[in-house]
mmCIF file of C-alpha atoms and ligand atoms in Angstrom:
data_model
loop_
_atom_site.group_PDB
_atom_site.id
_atom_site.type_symbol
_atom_site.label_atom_id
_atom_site.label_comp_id
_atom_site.label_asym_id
_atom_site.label_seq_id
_atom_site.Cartn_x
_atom_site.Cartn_y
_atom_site.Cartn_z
ATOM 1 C CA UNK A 70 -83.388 14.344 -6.485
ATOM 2 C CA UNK A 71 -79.935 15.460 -7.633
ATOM 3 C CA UNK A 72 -79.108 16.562 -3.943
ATOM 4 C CA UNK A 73 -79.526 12.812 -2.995
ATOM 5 C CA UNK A 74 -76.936 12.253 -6.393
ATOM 6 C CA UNK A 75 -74.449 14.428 -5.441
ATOM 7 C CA UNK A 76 -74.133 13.097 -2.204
ATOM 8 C CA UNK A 77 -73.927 9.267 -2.950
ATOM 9 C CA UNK A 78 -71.536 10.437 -5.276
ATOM 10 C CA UNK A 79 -69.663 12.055 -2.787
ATOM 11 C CA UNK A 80 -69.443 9.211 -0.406
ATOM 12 C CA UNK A 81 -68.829 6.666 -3.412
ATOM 13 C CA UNK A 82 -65.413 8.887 -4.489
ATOM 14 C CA UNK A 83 -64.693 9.230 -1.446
ATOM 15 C CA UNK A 84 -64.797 5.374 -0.529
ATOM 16 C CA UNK A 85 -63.082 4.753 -3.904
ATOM 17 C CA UNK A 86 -60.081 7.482 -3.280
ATOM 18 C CA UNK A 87 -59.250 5.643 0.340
ATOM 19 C CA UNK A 88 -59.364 2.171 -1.173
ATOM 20 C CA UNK A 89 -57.380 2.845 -3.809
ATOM 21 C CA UNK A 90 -54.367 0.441 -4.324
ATOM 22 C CA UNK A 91 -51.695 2.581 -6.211
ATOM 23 C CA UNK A 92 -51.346 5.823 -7.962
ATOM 24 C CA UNK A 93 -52.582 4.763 -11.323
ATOM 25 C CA UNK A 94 -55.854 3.655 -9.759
ATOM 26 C CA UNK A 95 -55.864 7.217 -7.896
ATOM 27 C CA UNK A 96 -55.575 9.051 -10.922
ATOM 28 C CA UNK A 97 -58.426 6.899 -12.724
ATOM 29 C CA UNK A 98 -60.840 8.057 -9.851
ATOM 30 C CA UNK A 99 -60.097 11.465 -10.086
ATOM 31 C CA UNK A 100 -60.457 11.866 -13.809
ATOM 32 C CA UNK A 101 -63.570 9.549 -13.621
ATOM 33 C CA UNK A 102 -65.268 11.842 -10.857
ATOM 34 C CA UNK A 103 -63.419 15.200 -11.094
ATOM 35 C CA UNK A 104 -61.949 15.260 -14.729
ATOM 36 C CA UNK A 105 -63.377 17.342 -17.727
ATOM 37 C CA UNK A 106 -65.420 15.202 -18.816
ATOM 38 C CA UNK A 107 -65.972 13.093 -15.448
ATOM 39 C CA UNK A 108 -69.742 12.928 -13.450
ATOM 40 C CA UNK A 109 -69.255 16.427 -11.503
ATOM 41 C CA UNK A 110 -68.534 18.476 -14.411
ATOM 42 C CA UNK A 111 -71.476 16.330 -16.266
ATOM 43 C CA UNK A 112 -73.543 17.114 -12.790
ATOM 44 C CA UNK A 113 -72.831 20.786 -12.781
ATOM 45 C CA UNK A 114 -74.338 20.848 -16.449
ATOM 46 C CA UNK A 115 -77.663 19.322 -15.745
ATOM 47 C CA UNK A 116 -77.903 22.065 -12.792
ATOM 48 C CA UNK A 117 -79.099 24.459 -15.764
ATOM 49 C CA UNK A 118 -82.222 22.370 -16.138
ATOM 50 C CA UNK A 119 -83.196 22.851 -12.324
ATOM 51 C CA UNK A 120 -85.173 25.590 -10.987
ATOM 52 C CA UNK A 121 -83.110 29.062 -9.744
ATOM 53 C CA UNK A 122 -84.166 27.909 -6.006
ATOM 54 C CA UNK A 123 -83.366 24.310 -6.434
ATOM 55 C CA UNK A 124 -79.860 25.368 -8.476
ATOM 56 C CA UNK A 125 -78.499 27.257 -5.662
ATOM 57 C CA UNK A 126 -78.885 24.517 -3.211
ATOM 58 C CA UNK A 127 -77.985 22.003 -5.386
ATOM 59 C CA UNK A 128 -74.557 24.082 -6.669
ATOM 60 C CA UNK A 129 -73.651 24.369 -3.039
ATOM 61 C CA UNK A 130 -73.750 20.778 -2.662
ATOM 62 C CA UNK A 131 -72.136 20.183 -5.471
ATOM 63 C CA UNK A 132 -68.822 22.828 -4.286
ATOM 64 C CA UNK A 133 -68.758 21.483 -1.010
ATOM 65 C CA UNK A 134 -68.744 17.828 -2.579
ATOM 66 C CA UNK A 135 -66.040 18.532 -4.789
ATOM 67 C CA UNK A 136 -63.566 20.399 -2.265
ATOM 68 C CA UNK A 137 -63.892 17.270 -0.588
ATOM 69 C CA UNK A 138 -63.053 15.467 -2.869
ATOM 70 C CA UNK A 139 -60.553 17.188 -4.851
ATOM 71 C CA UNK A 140 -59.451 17.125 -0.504
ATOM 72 C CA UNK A 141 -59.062 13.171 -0.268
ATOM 73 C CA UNK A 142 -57.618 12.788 -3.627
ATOM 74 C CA UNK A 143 -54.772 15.283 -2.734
ATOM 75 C CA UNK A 144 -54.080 14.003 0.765
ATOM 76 C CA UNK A 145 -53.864 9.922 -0.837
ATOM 77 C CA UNK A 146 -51.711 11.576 -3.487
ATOM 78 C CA UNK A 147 -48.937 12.674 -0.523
ATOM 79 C CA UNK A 148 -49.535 9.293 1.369
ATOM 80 C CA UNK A 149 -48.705 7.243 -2.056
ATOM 81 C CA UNK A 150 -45.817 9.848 -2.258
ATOM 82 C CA UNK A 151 -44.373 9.689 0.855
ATOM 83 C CA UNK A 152 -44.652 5.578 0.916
ATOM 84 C CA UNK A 153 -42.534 5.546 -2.689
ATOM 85 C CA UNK A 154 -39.975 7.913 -1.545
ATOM 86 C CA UNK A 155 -39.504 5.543 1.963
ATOM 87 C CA UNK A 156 -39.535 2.480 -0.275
ATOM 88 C CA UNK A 157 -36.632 4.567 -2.445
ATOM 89 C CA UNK A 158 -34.621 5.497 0.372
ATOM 90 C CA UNK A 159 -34.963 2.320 1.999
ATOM 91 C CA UNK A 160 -33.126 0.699 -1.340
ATOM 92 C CA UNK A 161 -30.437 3.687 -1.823
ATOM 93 C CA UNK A 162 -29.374 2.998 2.151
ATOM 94 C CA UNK A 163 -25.469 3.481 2.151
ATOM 95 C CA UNK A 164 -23.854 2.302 5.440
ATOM 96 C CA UNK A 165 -21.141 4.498 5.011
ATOM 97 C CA UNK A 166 -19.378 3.070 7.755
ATOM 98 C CA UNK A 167 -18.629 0.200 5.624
ATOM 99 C CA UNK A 168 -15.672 -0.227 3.843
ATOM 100 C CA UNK A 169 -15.973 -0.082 0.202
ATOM 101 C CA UNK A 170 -16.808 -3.011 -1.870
ATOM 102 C CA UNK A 171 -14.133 -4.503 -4.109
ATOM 103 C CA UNK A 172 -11.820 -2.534 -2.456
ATOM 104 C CA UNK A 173 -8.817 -4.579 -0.576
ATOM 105 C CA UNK A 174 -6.560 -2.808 1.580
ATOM 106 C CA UNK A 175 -3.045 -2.743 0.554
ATOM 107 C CA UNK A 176 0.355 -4.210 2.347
ATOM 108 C CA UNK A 177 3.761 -3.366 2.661
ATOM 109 C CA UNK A 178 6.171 -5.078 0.327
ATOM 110 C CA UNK A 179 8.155 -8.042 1.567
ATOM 111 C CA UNK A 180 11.216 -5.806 1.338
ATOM 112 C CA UNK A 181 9.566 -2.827 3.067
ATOM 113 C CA UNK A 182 8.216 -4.899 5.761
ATOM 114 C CA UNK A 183 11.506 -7.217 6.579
ATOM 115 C CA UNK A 184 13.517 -3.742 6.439
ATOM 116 C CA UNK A 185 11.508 -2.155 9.106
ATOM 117 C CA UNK A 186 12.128 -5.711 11.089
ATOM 118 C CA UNK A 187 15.427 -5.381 10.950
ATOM 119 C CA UNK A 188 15.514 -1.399 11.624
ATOM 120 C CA UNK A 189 13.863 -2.275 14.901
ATOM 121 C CA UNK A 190 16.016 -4.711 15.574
ATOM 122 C CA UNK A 191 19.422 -2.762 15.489
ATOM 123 C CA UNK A 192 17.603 0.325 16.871
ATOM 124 C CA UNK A 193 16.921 -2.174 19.910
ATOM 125 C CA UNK A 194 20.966 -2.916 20.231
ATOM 126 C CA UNK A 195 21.485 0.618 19.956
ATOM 127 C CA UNK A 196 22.342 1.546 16.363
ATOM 128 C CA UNK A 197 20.908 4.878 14.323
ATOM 129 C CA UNK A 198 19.510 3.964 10.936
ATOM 130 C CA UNK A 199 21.121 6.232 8.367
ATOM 131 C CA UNK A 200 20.177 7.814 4.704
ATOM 132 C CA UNK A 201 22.264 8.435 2.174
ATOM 133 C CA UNK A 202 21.950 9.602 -1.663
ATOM 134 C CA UNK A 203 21.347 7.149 -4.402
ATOM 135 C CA UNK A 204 22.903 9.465 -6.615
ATOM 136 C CA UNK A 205 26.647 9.228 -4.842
ATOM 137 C CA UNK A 206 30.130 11.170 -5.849
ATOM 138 C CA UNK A 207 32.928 8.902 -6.938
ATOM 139 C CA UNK A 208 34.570 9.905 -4.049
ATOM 140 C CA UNK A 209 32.148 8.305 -1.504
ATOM 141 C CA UNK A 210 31.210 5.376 -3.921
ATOM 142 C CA UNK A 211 34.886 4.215 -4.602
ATOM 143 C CA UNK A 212 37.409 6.576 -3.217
ATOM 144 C CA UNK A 213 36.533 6.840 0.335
ATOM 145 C CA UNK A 214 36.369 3.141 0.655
ATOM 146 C CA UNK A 215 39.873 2.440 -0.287
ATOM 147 C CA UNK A 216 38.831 0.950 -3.812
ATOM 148 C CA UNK A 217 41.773 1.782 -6.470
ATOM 149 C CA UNK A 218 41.284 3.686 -9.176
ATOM 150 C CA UNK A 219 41.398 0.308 -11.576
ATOM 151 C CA UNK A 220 39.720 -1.933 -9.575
ATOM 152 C CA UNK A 221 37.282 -3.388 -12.420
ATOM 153 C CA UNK A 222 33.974 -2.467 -9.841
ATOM 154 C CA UNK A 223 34.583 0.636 -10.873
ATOM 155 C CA UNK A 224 33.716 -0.573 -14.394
ATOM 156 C CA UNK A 225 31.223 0.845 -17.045
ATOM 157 C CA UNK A 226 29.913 -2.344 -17.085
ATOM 158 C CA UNK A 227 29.475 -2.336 -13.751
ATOM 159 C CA UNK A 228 28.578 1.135 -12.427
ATOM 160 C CA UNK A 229 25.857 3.346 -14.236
ATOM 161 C CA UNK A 230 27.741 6.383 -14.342
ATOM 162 C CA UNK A 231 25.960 9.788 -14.988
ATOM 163 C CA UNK A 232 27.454 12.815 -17.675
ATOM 164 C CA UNK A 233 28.241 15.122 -14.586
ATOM 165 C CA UNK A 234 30.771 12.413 -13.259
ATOM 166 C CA UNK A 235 28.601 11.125 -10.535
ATOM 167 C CA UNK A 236 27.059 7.453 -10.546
ATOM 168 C CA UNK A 237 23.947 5.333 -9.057
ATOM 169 C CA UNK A 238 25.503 4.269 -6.203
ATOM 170 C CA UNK A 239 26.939 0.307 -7.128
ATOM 171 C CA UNK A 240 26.112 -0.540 -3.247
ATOM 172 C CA UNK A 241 25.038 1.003 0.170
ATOM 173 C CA UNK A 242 28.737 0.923 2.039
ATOM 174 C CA UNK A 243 29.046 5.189 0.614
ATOM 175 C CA UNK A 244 26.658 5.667 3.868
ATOM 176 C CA UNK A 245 29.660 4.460 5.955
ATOM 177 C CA UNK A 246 31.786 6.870 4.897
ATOM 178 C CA UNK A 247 28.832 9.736 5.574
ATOM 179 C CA UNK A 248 28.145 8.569 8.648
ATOM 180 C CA UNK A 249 31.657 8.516 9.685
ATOM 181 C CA UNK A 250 31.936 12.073 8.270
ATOM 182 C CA UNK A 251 28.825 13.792 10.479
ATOM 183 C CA UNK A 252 28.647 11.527 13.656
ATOM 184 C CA UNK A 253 32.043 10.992 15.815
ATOM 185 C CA UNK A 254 33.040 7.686 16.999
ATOM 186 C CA UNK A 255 31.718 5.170 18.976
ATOM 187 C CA UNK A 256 29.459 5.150 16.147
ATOM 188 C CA UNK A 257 26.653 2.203 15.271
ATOM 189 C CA UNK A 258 24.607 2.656 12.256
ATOM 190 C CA UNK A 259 22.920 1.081 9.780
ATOM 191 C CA UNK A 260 21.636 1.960 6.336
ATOM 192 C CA UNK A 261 19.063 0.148 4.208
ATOM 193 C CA UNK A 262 18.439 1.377 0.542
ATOM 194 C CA UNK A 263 18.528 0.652 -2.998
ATOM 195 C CA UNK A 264 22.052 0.138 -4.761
ATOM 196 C CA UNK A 265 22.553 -0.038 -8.897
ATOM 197 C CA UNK A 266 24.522 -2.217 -11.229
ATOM 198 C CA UNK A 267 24.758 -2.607 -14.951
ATOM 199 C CA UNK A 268 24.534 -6.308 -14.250
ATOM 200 C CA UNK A 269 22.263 -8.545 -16.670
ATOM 201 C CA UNK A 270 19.311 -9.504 -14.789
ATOM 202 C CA UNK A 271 18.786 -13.474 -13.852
ATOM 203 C CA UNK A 272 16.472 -15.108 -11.286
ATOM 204 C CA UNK A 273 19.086 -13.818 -8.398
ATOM 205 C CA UNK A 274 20.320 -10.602 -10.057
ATOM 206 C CA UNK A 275 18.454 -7.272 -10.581
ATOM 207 C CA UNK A 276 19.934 -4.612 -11.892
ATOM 208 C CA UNK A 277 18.146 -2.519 -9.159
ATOM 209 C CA UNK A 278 18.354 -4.388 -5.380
ATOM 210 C CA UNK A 279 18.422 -3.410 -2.059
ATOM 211 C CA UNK A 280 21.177 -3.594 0.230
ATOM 212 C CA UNK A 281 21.548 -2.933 4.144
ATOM 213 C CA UNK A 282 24.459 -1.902 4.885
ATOM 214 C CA UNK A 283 25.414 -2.055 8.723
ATOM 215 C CA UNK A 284 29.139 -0.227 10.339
ATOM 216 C CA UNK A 285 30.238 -0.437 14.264
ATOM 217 C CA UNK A 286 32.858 1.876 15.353
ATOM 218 C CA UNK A 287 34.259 1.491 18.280
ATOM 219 C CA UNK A 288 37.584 0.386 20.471
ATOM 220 C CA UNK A 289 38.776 -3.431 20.601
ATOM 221 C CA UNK A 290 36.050 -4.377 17.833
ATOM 222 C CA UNK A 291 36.909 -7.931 17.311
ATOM 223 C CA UNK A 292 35.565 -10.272 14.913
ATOM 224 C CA UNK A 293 33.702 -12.186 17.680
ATOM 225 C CA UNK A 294 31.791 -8.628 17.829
ATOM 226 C CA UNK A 295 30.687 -8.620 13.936
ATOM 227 C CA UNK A 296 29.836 -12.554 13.922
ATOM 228 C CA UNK A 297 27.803 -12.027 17.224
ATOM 229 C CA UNK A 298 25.714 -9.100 15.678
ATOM 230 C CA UNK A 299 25.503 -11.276 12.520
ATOM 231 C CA UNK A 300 24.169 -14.228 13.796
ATOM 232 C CA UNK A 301 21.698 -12.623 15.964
ATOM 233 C CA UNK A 302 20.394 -10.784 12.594
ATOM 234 C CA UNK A 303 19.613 -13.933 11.036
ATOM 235 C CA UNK A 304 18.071 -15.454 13.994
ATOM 236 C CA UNK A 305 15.957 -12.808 14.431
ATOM 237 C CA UNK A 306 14.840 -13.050 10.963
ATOM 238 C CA UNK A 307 14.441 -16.522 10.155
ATOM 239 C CA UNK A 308 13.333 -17.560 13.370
ATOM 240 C CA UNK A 309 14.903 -21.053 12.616
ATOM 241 C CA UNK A 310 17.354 -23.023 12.384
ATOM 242 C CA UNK A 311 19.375 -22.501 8.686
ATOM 243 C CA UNK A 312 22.664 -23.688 7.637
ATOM 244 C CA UNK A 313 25.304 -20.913 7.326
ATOM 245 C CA UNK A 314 28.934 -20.678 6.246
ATOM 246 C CA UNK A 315 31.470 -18.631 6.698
ATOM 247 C CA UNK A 316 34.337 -17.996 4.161
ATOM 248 C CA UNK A 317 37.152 -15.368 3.528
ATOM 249 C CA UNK A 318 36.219 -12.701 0.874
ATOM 250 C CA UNK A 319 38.000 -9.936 -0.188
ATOM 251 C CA UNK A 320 36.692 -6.249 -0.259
ATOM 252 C CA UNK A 321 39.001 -3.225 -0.720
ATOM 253 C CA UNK A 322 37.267 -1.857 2.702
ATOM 254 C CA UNK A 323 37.685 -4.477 5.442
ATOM 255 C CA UNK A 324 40.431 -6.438 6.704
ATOM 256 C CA UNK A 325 39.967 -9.479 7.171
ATOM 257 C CA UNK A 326 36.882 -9.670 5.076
ATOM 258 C CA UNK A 327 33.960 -12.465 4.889
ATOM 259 C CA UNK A 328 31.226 -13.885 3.075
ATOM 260 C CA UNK A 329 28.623 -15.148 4.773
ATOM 261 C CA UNK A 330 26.237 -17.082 2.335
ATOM 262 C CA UNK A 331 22.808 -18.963 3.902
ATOM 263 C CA UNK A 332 22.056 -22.395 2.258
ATOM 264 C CA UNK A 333 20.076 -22.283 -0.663
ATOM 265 C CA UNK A 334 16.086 -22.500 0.771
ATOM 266 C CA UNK A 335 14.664 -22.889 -2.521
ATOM 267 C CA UNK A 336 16.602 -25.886 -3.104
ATOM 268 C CA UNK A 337 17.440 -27.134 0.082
ATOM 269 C CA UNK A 338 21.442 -27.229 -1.274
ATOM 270 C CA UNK A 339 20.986 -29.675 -3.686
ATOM 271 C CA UNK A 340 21.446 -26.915 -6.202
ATOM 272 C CA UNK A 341 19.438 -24.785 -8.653
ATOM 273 C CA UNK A 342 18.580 -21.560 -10.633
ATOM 274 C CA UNK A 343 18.660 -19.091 -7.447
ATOM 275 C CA UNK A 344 22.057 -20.344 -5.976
ATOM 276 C CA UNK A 345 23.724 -21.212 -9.445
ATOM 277 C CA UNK A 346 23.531 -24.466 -8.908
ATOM 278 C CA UNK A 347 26.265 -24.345 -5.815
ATOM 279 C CA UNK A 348 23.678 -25.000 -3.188
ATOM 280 C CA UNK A 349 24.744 -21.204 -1.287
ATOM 281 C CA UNK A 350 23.596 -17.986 -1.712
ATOM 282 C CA UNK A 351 25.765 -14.951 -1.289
ATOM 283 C CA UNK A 352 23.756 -12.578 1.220
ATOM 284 C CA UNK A 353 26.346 -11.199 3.727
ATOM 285 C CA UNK A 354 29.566 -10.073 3.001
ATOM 286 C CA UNK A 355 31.085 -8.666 6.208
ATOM 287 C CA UNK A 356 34.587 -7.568 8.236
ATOM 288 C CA UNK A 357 36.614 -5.748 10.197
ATOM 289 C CA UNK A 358 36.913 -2.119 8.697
ATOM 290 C CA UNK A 359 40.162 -1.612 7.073
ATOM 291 C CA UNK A 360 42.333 1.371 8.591
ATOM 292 C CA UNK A 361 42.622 3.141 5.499
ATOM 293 C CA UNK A 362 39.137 3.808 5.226
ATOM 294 C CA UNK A 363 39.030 5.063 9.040
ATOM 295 C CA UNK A 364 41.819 7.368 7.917
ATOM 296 C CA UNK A 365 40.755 8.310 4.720
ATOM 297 C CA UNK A 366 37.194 10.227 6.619
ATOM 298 C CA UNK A 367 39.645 11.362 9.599
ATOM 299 C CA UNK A 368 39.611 9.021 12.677
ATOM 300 C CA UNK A 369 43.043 7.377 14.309
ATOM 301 C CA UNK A 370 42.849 3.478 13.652
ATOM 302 C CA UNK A 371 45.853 3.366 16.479
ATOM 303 C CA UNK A 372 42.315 4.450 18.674
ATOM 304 C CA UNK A 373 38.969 3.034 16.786
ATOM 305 C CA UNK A 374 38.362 0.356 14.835
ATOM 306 C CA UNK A 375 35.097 -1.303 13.602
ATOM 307 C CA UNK A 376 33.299 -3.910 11.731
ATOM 308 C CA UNK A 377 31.265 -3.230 8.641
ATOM 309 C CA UNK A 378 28.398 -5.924 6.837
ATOM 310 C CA UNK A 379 26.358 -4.964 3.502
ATOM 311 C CA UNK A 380 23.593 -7.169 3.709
ATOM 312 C CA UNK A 381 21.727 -8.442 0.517
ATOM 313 C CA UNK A 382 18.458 -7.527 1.320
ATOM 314 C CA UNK A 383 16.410 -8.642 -1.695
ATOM 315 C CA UNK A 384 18.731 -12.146 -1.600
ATOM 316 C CA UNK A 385 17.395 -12.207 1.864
ATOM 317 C CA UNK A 386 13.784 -11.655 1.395
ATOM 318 C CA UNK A 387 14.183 -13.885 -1.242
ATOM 319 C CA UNK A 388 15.389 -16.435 1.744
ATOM 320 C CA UNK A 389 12.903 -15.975 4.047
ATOM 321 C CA UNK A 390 9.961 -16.353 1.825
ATOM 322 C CA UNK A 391 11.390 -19.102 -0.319
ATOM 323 C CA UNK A 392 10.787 -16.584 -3.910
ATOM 324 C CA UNK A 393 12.637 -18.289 -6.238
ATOM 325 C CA UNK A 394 12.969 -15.686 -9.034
ATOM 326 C CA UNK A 395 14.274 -11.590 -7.879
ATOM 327 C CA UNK A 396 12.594 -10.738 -10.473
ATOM 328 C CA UNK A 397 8.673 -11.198 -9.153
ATOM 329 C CA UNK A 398 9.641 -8.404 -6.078
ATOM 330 C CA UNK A 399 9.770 -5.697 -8.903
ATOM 331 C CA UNK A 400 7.327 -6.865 -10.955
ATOM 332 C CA UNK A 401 4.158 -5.516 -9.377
ATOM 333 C CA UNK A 402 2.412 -8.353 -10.182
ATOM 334 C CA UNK A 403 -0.668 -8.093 -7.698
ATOM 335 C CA UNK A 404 -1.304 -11.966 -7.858
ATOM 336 C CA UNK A 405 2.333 -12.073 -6.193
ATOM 337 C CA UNK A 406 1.903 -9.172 -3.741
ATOM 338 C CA UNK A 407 -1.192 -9.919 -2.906
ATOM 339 C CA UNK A 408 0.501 -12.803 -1.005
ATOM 340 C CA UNK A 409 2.323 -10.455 1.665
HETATM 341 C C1 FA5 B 767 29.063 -5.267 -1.546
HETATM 342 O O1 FA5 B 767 28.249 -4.613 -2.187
HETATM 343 C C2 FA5 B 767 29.761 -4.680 -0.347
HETATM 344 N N1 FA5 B 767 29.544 -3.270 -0.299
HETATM 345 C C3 FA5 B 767 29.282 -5.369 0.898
HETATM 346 C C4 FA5 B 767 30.125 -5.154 2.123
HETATM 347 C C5 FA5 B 767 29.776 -4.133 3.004
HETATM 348 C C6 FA5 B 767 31.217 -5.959 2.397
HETATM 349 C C7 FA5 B 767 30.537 -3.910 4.128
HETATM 350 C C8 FA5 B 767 31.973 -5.742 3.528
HETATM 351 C C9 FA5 B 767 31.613 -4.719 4.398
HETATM 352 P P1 FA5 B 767 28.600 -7.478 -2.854
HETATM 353 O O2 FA5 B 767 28.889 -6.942 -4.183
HETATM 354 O O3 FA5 B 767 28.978 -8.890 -2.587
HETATM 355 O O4 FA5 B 767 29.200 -6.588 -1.725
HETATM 356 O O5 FA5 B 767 27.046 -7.321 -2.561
HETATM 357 C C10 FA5 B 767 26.494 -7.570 -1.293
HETATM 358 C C11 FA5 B 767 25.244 -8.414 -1.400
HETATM 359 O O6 FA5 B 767 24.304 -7.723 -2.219
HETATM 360 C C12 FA5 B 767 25.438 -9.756 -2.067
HETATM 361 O O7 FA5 B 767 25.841 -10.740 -1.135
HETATM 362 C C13 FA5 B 767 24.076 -10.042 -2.606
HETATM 363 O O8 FA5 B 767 23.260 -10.645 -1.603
HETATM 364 C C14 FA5 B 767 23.548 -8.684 -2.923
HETATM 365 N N2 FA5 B 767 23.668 -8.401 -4.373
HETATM 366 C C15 FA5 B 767 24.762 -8.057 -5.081
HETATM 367 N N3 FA5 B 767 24.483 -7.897 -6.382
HETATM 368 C C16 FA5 B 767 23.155 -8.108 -6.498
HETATM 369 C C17 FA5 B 767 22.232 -8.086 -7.594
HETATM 370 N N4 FA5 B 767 22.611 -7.764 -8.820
HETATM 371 N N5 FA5 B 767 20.944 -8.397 -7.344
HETATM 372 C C18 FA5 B 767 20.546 -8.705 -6.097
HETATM 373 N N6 FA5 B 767 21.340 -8.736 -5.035
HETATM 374 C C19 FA5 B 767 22.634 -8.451 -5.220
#
């Protein structure tokens, strides 16, 4: 009688433990059937009633019942196990070949990148780009390029001059003078960097800005030379047509001396905050390089001669991309930058 018990109960559990839906239902099996209080353990006590013959058979059932049991319920444990950890790995999946989200890969700066245009551009016609120190001697600032002693540039208001007697360098032509000091002539270089003035700042002037400054030395330079090499520059970086003029300008350095300023693009000429209302914008003083200066770092002017041009490299940025305040390429305002 309780043989036939134990093994309906058997095959019930067992039925129950396979059909189970989820854990929880599982775990209500097993402490229904194999629990303290569940039928075995009720079973096994109502085996002290039954004859010794009858007991031993009956106990034996009842073991070989429960081990396989206590057998299903362990192995549906694993499968419920094994199906939550696939479902939890299937929902923490990280492509991690993918780039990260939110994350937007950066860009050069307008400067950086128009720089590096024009870099490639002279290295193409055969000119070395040069470094020099933004922390310059008088010497190489003013002295070495033939600028008096009282010429106002030299001015505290002008020039951010340091306690040991050296300055921030007011412009980028001090890399002429090293270049003509390491590399002898025929010499093309240019030099692109950032130059200093204790200027107050407006929507054209920073008092931090970056110049390129460009020197050819050589025999017979003529003008024709410098206004070729200039004109090709701007071609190169506008890649259209702009109006240009050319003027006399004076520079303690270069004789005869030029300015080249682009029409205003912001304004079209008709006048406004960037060009000061004149419709031009200073960008590109240039000329021929005044003997002194050859003399003054050691080469014969009755031999070489040259032509010299400090670009204004923020003016021209400021050109190409139509900013129309210097003072958003500093700013690191992302919502600007973001635009390059
Ligand atoms: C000079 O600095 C000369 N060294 C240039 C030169 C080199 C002439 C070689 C002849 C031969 P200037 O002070 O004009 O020149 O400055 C050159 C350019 O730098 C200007 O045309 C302008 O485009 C830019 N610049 C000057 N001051 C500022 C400023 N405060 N902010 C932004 N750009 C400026």
């Amino acid at each position: 009688m309780m043989e036939t018990e134990i093994s309906e109960l058997e095959t019930k559990a067992l039925d129950r433990i396979s059909a189970a839906h989820s854990p929880q239902e599982l775990e209500a099996v097993r402490v229904e059937v194999l629990g303290r209080k569940g039928i075995l353990s009720h079973i096994s006590k109502d085996m002290g009633k039954l004859a010794p013959e009858e007991r031993a058979r009956a106990g034996k059932l009842l073991n070989a019942a429960k081990q396989a049991i206590e057998g299903a319920f362990e192995r549906r444990k694993q499968e419920f196990e094994k199906t939550a950890l696939n479902v939890r790995l299937d929902a923490e999946w990280i492509d991690l070949t993918l780039p990260a989200p939110g994350v937007r890969p950066g860009s050069l700066h307008p400067i950086t990148q128009i720089q590096m245009e024009i870099e490639d551009l002279f290295v193409s016609l055969g000119f070395m780009v040069l470094d020099g120190p933004e922390v310059e001697t008088e010497f190489h600032n003013f002295d070495a390029l033939n600028i008096a002693p009282e010429h106002p540039a030299r001015d505290a208001q002008d020039t951010f001059w340091l306690t040991d007697g050296n300055l921030l360098r007011t412009h980028t032509s001090p890399v002429q003078v090293r270049g003509m000091e390491r590399f002898p002539p025929p010499l093309r270089m240019i030099a692109p960097g950032r130059a200093f003035r204790n200027e107050s700042v407006d929507a054209s002037h920073e008092h931090t800005f970056y110049q390129l400054e460009g020197m050819m030395i050589d025999r017979d330079v003529s003008v024709a030379h410098l206004l070729y090499f200039m004109k090709t520059l701007l071609k190169e970086i506008f890649r259209r047509e702009v109006t240009v003029r050319l003027r006399p300008g004076f520079f303690p350095f270069v004789e005869p001396g030029f300015e080249l300023d682009i029409q205003c693009v912001i304004c079209g000429g008709s006048g406004c905050p960037v060009c000061k209302q004149s419709g031009w914008v200073e960008l590109l003083p240039c000329g021929l390089v005044n003997p002194n200066v050859l003399r003054i770092s050691g080469l014969d002017p009755e031999k070489w001669n040259g032509f010299a041009f400090g670009l204004g490299l923020t003016r021209l940025v400021m050109m190409r991309y139509g900013i129309d305040d210097i003072r958003l390429l500093q700013s690191g305002d992302l919502r600007f930058l973001q635009q390059f």
